Coordinates of C-alpha atoms in Angstrom, one line a residue:
Q1 CA 8.7 -1.1 -20.5
A2 CA 10.4 -2.1 -17.1
L3 CA 8.1 0.3 -15.3
A4 CA 5.1 -1.4 -16.7
G5 CA 6.2 -4.9 -15.7
G6 CA 8.7 -5.8 -18.6
D7 CA 11.9 -7.0 -18.6
T8 CA 15.0 -4.7 -17.9
D9 CA 17.2 -5.9 -20.7
T10 CA 16.7 -2.8 -22.8
L11 CA 17.2 -0.3 -20.3
A12 CA 20.4 -2.0 -19.1
A13 CA 21.9 -1.7 -22.7
L14 CA 21.6 1.8 -22.1
L15 CA 23.4 2.2 -19.0
S16 CA 27.2 1.9 -18.4
P17 CA 28.5 -0.8 -16.2
S18 CA 29.8 2.0 -13.8
F19 CA 26.3 3.5 -13.8
V20 CA 25.2 5.4 -10.5
D21 CA 21.8 6.6 -9.8
H22 CA 21.4 9.6 -7.3
D23 CA 18.2 10.6 -5.8
A24 CA 18.3 14.3 -6.0
G25 CA 15.8 14.9 -3.1
S26 CA 17.5 12.4 -0.4
G27 CA 20.9 12.3 -1.9
A28 CA 20.9 8.3 -1.8
S29 CA 22.8 6.6 -4.6
Q30 CA 22.4 3.1 -6.2
S31 CA 24.6 1.0 -8.3
L32 CA 23.6 -0.5 -11.6
A33 CA 22.3 -3.6 -10.1
E34 CA 20.5 -2.2 -7.4
F35 CA 19.0 0.3 -9.9
L36 CA 17.9 -2.5 -12.2
D37 CA 16.4 -4.5 -9.2
R38 CA 14.4 -1.4 -7.8
V39 CA 13.1 -0.7 -11.2
S40 CA 12.0 -4.4 -11.8
L41 CA 10.3 -4.5 -8.3
L42 CA 8.4 -1.3 -8.9
G43 CA 7.2 -2.6 -12.2
Q44 CA 6.0 -6.0 -10.3
T45 CA 4.5 -4.6 -7.2
S46 CA 3.5 -0.8 -7.5
T47 CA 1.6 1.5 -9.8
V48 CA 4.4 3.8 -11.2
A49 CA 3.3 7.3 -12.4
P50 CA 3.6 7.5 -16.2
M51 CA 6.0 9.6 -17.6
V52 CA 5.9 12.1 -20.8
V53 CA 8.8 13.9 -22.0
D54 CA 8.0 17.4 -22.2
E55 CA 11.7 18.8 -23.1
I56 CA 15.1 18.0 -23.3
E57 CA 17.6 20.4 -23.0
V58 CA 21.4 19.5 -24.0
S59 CA 24.5 21.1 -21.6
G60 CA 27.7 19.4 -22.4
S61 CA 27.6 15.8 -22.1
N62 CA 24.5 16.2 -20.0
L63 CA 20.8 15.8 -20.7
I64 CA 18.2 17.5 -18.9
V65 CA 14.9 15.7 -19.1
H66 CA 11.8 17.5 -18.2
L67 CA 9.0 15.3 -17.5
G68 CA 5.1 15.6 -17.3
R69 CA 3.1 12.8 -15.3
T70 CA -0.4 11.5 -16.2
A71 CA -2.8 9.8 -13.9
M72 CA -2.3 6.6 -12.1
E73 CA -4.9 3.9 -11.2
L74 CA -4.8 0.6 -9.4
R75 CA -7.6 -1.2 -7.5
L76 CA -7.8 -2.0 -3.8
F77 CA -10.1 -5.2 -2.5
D78 CA -11.1 -5.9 -6.2
S79 CA -13.9 -3.4 -5.9
F80 CA -12.1 0.0 -4.8
S81 CA -10.6 2.0 -7.6
I82 CA -8.0 4.4 -6.8
E83 CA -6.9 7.1 -9.4
G84 CA -3.9 9.5 -8.2
T85 CA -2.7 12.5 -9.7
W86 CA 0.7 14.2 -8.6
D87 CA 1.4 18.0 -9.8
Q88 CA 5.1 18.1 -8.4
P89 CA 7.7 18.9 -11.2
A90 CA 9.7 16.2 -12.2
F91 CA 13.1 16.1 -14.0
E92 CA 16.1 13.6 -15.0
V93 CA 19.8 14.8 -15.7
L94 CA 21.6 12.2 -17.6
R95 CA 25.4 12.3 -18.0
V96 CA 26.3 10.4 -21.1
A97 CA 29.6 9.2 -22.5
R98 CA 30.2 6.7 -25.4
G99 CA 26.6 6.4 -26.0
Q100 CA 25.7 5.0 -22.5
V101 CA 24.5 6.8 -19.3
I102 CA 27.1 6.9 -16.7
D103 CA 25.0 9.1 -14.0
R104 CA 21.5 10.0 -13.6
W105 CA 20.1 12.8 -11.1
S106 CA 16.3 12.8 -10.6
S107 CA 13.5 13.9 -8.3
G108 CA 12.6 10.1 -7.8
I109 CA 10.2 7.5 -9.3
H110 CA 6.9 8.4 -8.0
R111 CA 4.3 5.5 -7.5
L112 CA 1.0 5.1 -6.1
E113 CA 1.6 2.8 -3.2
A114 CA -1.5 0.9 -1.6
T115 CA -1.5 -2.1 0.5
A116 CA -4.4 -4.4 1.2
F117 CA -4.2 -6.5 4.2
D118 CA -5.8 -9.8 2.8
E119 CA -5.4 -11.7 6.3
I120 CA -7.3 -9.4 7.8
V121 CA -11.0 -9.7 7.1
L122 CA -14.0 -9.5 9.6
Y123 CA -17.2 -10.6 9.2
A124 CA -20.1 -9.2 11.5
P125 CA -23.5 -10.5 11.6
P126 CA -26.6 -8.6 11.1
L127 CA -26.8 -7.1 14.7
A128 CA -28.4 -4.2 16.2
N129 CA -26.2 -1.7 17.8
L130 CA -23.0 -2.8 16.5
G131 CA -20.5 -0.2 17.6
T132 CA -17.1 0.5 15.6
W133 CA -14.2 2.0 17.4
L134 CA -10.8 3.2 16.1
V135 CA -8.4 3.9 19.1
R136 CA -4.6 4.8 18.9
V137 CA -2.8 3.4 21.5
D138 CA 1.0 5.0 22.5
I139 CA 3.1 2.7 24.5
P140 CA 6.3 3.7 26.1
A141 CA 9.4 1.3 26.0
G142 CA 9.4 -1.2 28.6
V143 CA 5.7 -1.3 29.2
V144 CA 3.6 -4.4 28.8
H145 CA 0.1 -3.0 27.2
Q146 CA -2.5 -5.7 28.4
W147 CA -6.2 -6.2 27.6
H148 CA -9.2 -8.6 27.0
A149 CA -11.0 -8.2 23.8
A150 CA -14.5 -7.6 24.2
G151 CA -15.2 -7.7 20.5
S152 CA -13.3 -8.8 17.2
G153 CA -11.0 -6.3 15.3
F154 CA -7.6 -5.6 14.4
L155 CA -4.2 -4.3 15.4
L156 CA -2.0 -2.2 13.1
I157 CA 1.5 -1.0 14.1
E158 CA 1.9 2.6 13.0
S159 CA 5.5 3.0 14.6
G160 CA 8.2 0.9 16.3
S161 CA 8.4 -3.0 16.6
A162 CA 6.2 -5.1 19.1
R163 CA 5.7 -8.7 20.2
M164 CA 2.3 -9.5 20.7
Q165 CA 1.0 -12.7 22.7
V166 CA -2.7 -13.8 22.5
I167 CA -4.3 -16.5 24.6
H168 CA -7.4 -17.4 22.7
L169 CA -10.8 -18.6 24.3
D170 CA -9.7 -22.0 23.9
E171 CA -6.6 -21.4 25.7
S172 CA -4.4 -21.7 22.7
E173 CA -1.5 -19.3 22.4
E174 CA -0.2 -17.2 19.6
T175 CA 3.0 -15.0 19.4
F176 CA 3.4 -12.2 16.7
E177 CA 6.4 -10.3 16.0
L178 CA 5.3 -7.0 14.5
D179 CA 6.8 -4.4 12.5
Q180 CA 5.6 -0.7 10.9
G181 CA 2.8 -1.4 8.9
S182 CA 1.9 -4.9 10.1
G183 CA -1.0 -5.9 11.5
V184 CA -3.0 -8.9 13.2
L185 CA -6.6 -9.8 13.7
V186 CA -7.8 -9.7 17.3
K187 CA -10.9 -12.1 18.3
V188 CA -13.6 -11.6 20.9
G189 CA -12.4 -13.3 24.3
D190 CA -8.6 -12.9 23.3
R191 CA -6.4 -12.0 26.3
V192 CA -3.4 -9.8 24.8
Q193 CA -0.1 -8.8 25.9
F194 CA 1.8 -6.4 24.0
R195 CA 5.1 -4.4 24.3
S196 CA 8.0 -3.2 22.3
V197 CA 11.0 -5.4 21.2
D198 CA 13.4 -2.6 20.1
D199 CA 13.9 -0.3 23.2
G200 CA 11.4 2.1 21.7
P201 CA 7.9 3.2 22.0
V202 CA 5.3 1.9 19.9
M203 CA 2.4 3.2 18.5
A204 CA -0.6 1.2 17.2
L205 CA -4.1 1.5 15.8
V206 CA -7.0 -0.8 17.3
Y207 CA -10.0 -1.2 15.3
A208 CA -12.8 -3.1 17.1
L209 CA -16.6 -4.1 16.9
K210 CA -18.8 -4.5 19.6
R211 CA -22.0 -4.4 20.5
R212 CA -23.2 -1.1 22.4
V213 CA -25.6 -1.4 25.2
A214 CA -28.3 1.2 25.8
T215 CA -26.1 2.7 28.9
E216 CA -22.9 2.8 27.2
G217 CA -21.4 6.1 25.6
P218 CA -19.0 6.4 23.0
E219 CA -16.1 6.2 25.4
A220 CA -17.2 2.6 26.4
I221 CA -14.5 1.0 24.3
L222 CA -11.7 2.7 26.3
P223 CA -11.7 0.6 29.7
V224 CA -12.2 -2.4 27.5
S225 CA -9.2 -2.0 25.6
A226 CA -7.0 -1.3 28.7
L227 CA -8.8 -3.1 31.4
H228 CA -5.4 -4.7 32.6
A229 CA -3.0 -2.0 31.2
H230 CA -0.2 -0.6 33.3
S231 CA -0.1 2.9 34.2
E232 CA 3.4 3.9 33.2
G233 CA 2.5 6.5 30.6
V234 CA 0.3 4.3 28.2
T235 CA -2.1 6.9 26.5
Q236 CA -5.4 6.0 24.3
S237 CA -6.7 8.5 21.8
M238 CA -10.3 7.6 20.6
L239 CA -10.5 8.6 16.7
W240 CA -13.7 7.0 16.1
S241 CA -16.8 5.9 17.6
G242 CA -20.0 4.8 15.9
V243 CA -22.9 2.4 15.5
L244 CA -23.5 0.6 11.9
P245 CA -26.7 0.4 10.6
Q246 CA -28.3 -3.0 10.8
T247 CA -28.3 -5.3 7.4
E248 CA -30.0 -8.4 6.8
A249 CA -26.7 -9.8 5.4
G250 CA -24.3 -8.2 8.0
T251 CA -21.2 -6.8 7.0
V252 CA -17.4 -7.5 5.8
H253 CA -14.8 -5.0 7.1
R254 CA -11.3 -5.2 5.3
V255 CA -8.4 -2.8 6.0
G256 CA -5.8 -1.4 3.6
S257 CA -3.5 1.7 3.5
M258 CA -1.8 3.9 1.3
V259 CA 1.0 6.7 1.4
L260 CA 0.4 10.2 -0.3
L261 CA 3.4 12.3 -0.8
A262 CA 3.1 16.4 0.1
G263 CA 0.2 17.7 -2.1
E264 CA -0.8 14.2 -3.5
E265 CA -4.4 13.7 -4.5
V266 CA -6.1 10.3 -5.0
R267 CA -9.8 9.6 -6.1
L268 CA -11.5 6.5 -4.8
T269 CA -14.4 4.9 -6.5
A270 CA -16.4 2.7 -3.9
P271 CA -19.2 0.2 -4.5
A272 CA -22.6 1.5 -3.6
S273 CA -23.1 -0.5 -0.7
A274 CA -19.7 0.5 1.0
T275 CA -18.9 3.1 3.7
L276 CA -15.2 4.1 4.6
L277 CA -13.4 5.0 7.7
V278 CA -10.3 7.1 7.1
A279 CA -7.5 8.1 9.4
I280 CA -4.0 9.3 8.6
D281 CA -0.7 8.9 10.6
S282 CA 0.6 12.8 10.5
G283 CA -0.2 15.9 8.9
T284 CA -3.7 16.8 7.6
L285 CA -5.8 15.3 5.2
D286 CA -8.8 16.9 3.0
I287 CA -11.7 15.0 2.2
S288 CA -14.1 15.9 -0.5
A289 CA -17.3 13.8 -1.1
P290 CA -20.0 15.7 -2.8
Q291 CA -23.5 14.9 -1.9
S292 CA -22.0 12.3 0.5
T293 CA -22.4 11.9 4.4
I294 CA -18.9 12.7 6.4
E295 CA -19.0 12.1 10.2
I296 CA -16.3 13.2 12.3
L297 CA -16.3 12.9 16.2
G298 CA -17.0 16.2 18.2
D299 CA -15.6 17.2 21.3
D300 CA -18.2 14.9 23.1
F301 CA -17.1 12.0 21.3
W302 CA -20.5 11.6 19.4
P303 CA -20.4 11.8 15.4
A304 CA -21.0 15.3 13.7
D305 CA -22.1 15.6 10.1
H306 CA -19.9 17.6 7.7
A307 CA -21.6 18.5 4.4
D308 CA -19.4 17.2 1.2
M309 CA -15.9 18.4 2.6
A310 CA -14.2 18.0 5.8
R311 CA -10.5 18.0 7.3
I312 CA -8.9 15.4 9.5
D313 CA -5.5 15.4 11.3
V314 CA -3.8 12.9 13.2
D315 CA -6.1 13.3 16.3
G316 CA -9.6 12.2 14.2
A317 CA -10.9 10.0 11.7
A318 CA -13.6 10.3 9.2
W319 CA -16.4 7.9 8.6
V320 CA -17.6 8.3 5.0
T321 CA -20.7 7.2 3.3
P322 CA -19.6 8.0 -0.4
K323 CA -22.0 8.9 -3.3
G324 CA -19.6 8.4 -6.5
E325 CA -16.4 9.6 -6.0
L326 CA -14.4 10.5 -2.7
T327 CA -11.1 12.8 -3.0
L328 CA -8.5 12.6 -0.5
R329 CA -5.7 15.3 -0.6
N330 CA -2.3 15.6 1.6
T331 CA -2.3 19.0 2.6
A332 CA 1.0 18.7 4.6
K333 CA 4.4 19.3 3.5
D334 CA 5.6 15.6 4.5
P335 CA 4.3 12.4 3.2
T336 CA 1.2 10.6 5.2
R337 CA 0.1 7.2 5.7
V338 CA -3.6 6.7 4.9
L339 CA -5.6 4.3 6.8
L340 CA -8.7 2.7 5.0
V341 CA -11.3 0.4 6.4
T342 CA -13.9 -0.6 4.3
V343 CA -17.4 -1.8 5.5
D344 CA -19.4 -3.5 2.9
T345 CA -22.5 -5.4 2.8
A346 CA -21.5 -9.1 1.6
P347 CA -22.5 -12.7 2.0
R348 CA -20.5 -14.3 5.0
R349 CA -16.8 -15.0 4.4
G350 CA -13.6 -16.0 6.1
G351 CA -11.9 -14.0 8.7
G352 CA -12.3 -13.0 12.4
R353 CA -16.0 -13.7 13.7
L354 CA -17.8 -11.3 15.6
Q355 CA -19.6 -13.0 18.4
G356 CA -22.9 -11.7 19.6

């Protein structure tokens, strides 16, 4: 009830005032108030895997509860359906006294975590030869990274914290304090200064839209994004470079992310007009899209087709034109954060505007 968004009164009545919740994986513990607050938050903000009791064992004053799970489903950007499955075993051990639970040990409450960055929306008019790029920038502590944006896009922090100062074409200025998982729009003509604020390195993803002239190769965005970059160890890795097909109505670009645990798999159902750019921050990700187009950069930085299935790691990204369902599976031993950039044909909307 509480995990479905209801109140926690019924749950609280079953727990002792001295109740302690223990995470068997991390060793962390929570008091009664902290546990109820977390359950309430999960019920309001996340899609939690439904749990079915498979078996209950009694051992003295303890109850050992074996749990089964069913699929989770949520929506991203109102048009993308995400269904998750998780095949790891789950359990709870409850210590009971006088009809109330005193201690709980569990393998954790699994949730399907997906975030849409509603403030990051890019409109691209119907231009020919409009290029898309995704670049990872690694900036050492104390180094100021500067660039002059030749196209619209966004910046998303993968790790670390940073201060970003932006001077727009009209000479107005903005300053952003950015933490892991936060992002900001970058408009064509912006002059950007970017540096760490916590004496540590910063890693960020930069997605850019820019018209590509006939003489430019896929690496054209790299000198643009680092026009005035300092040379003290700043590195850039190009994860994707491609050209959008021209459409009559233009395209809308949105960004979201999700966290997949080890072995976790999700199925995405996208509108027929949409394409997806997929990248990860660690490990490896298997992508399955039957009868669809999956493109990954080759060694020459030009896109190469992969039939139905592909695997990416932290050094690459995949451009997917799905026909039906798309399956993503984390094949690593640790969680990974998946970046999803969606490109759809749509009427003009608000957001960063790409200038021709």
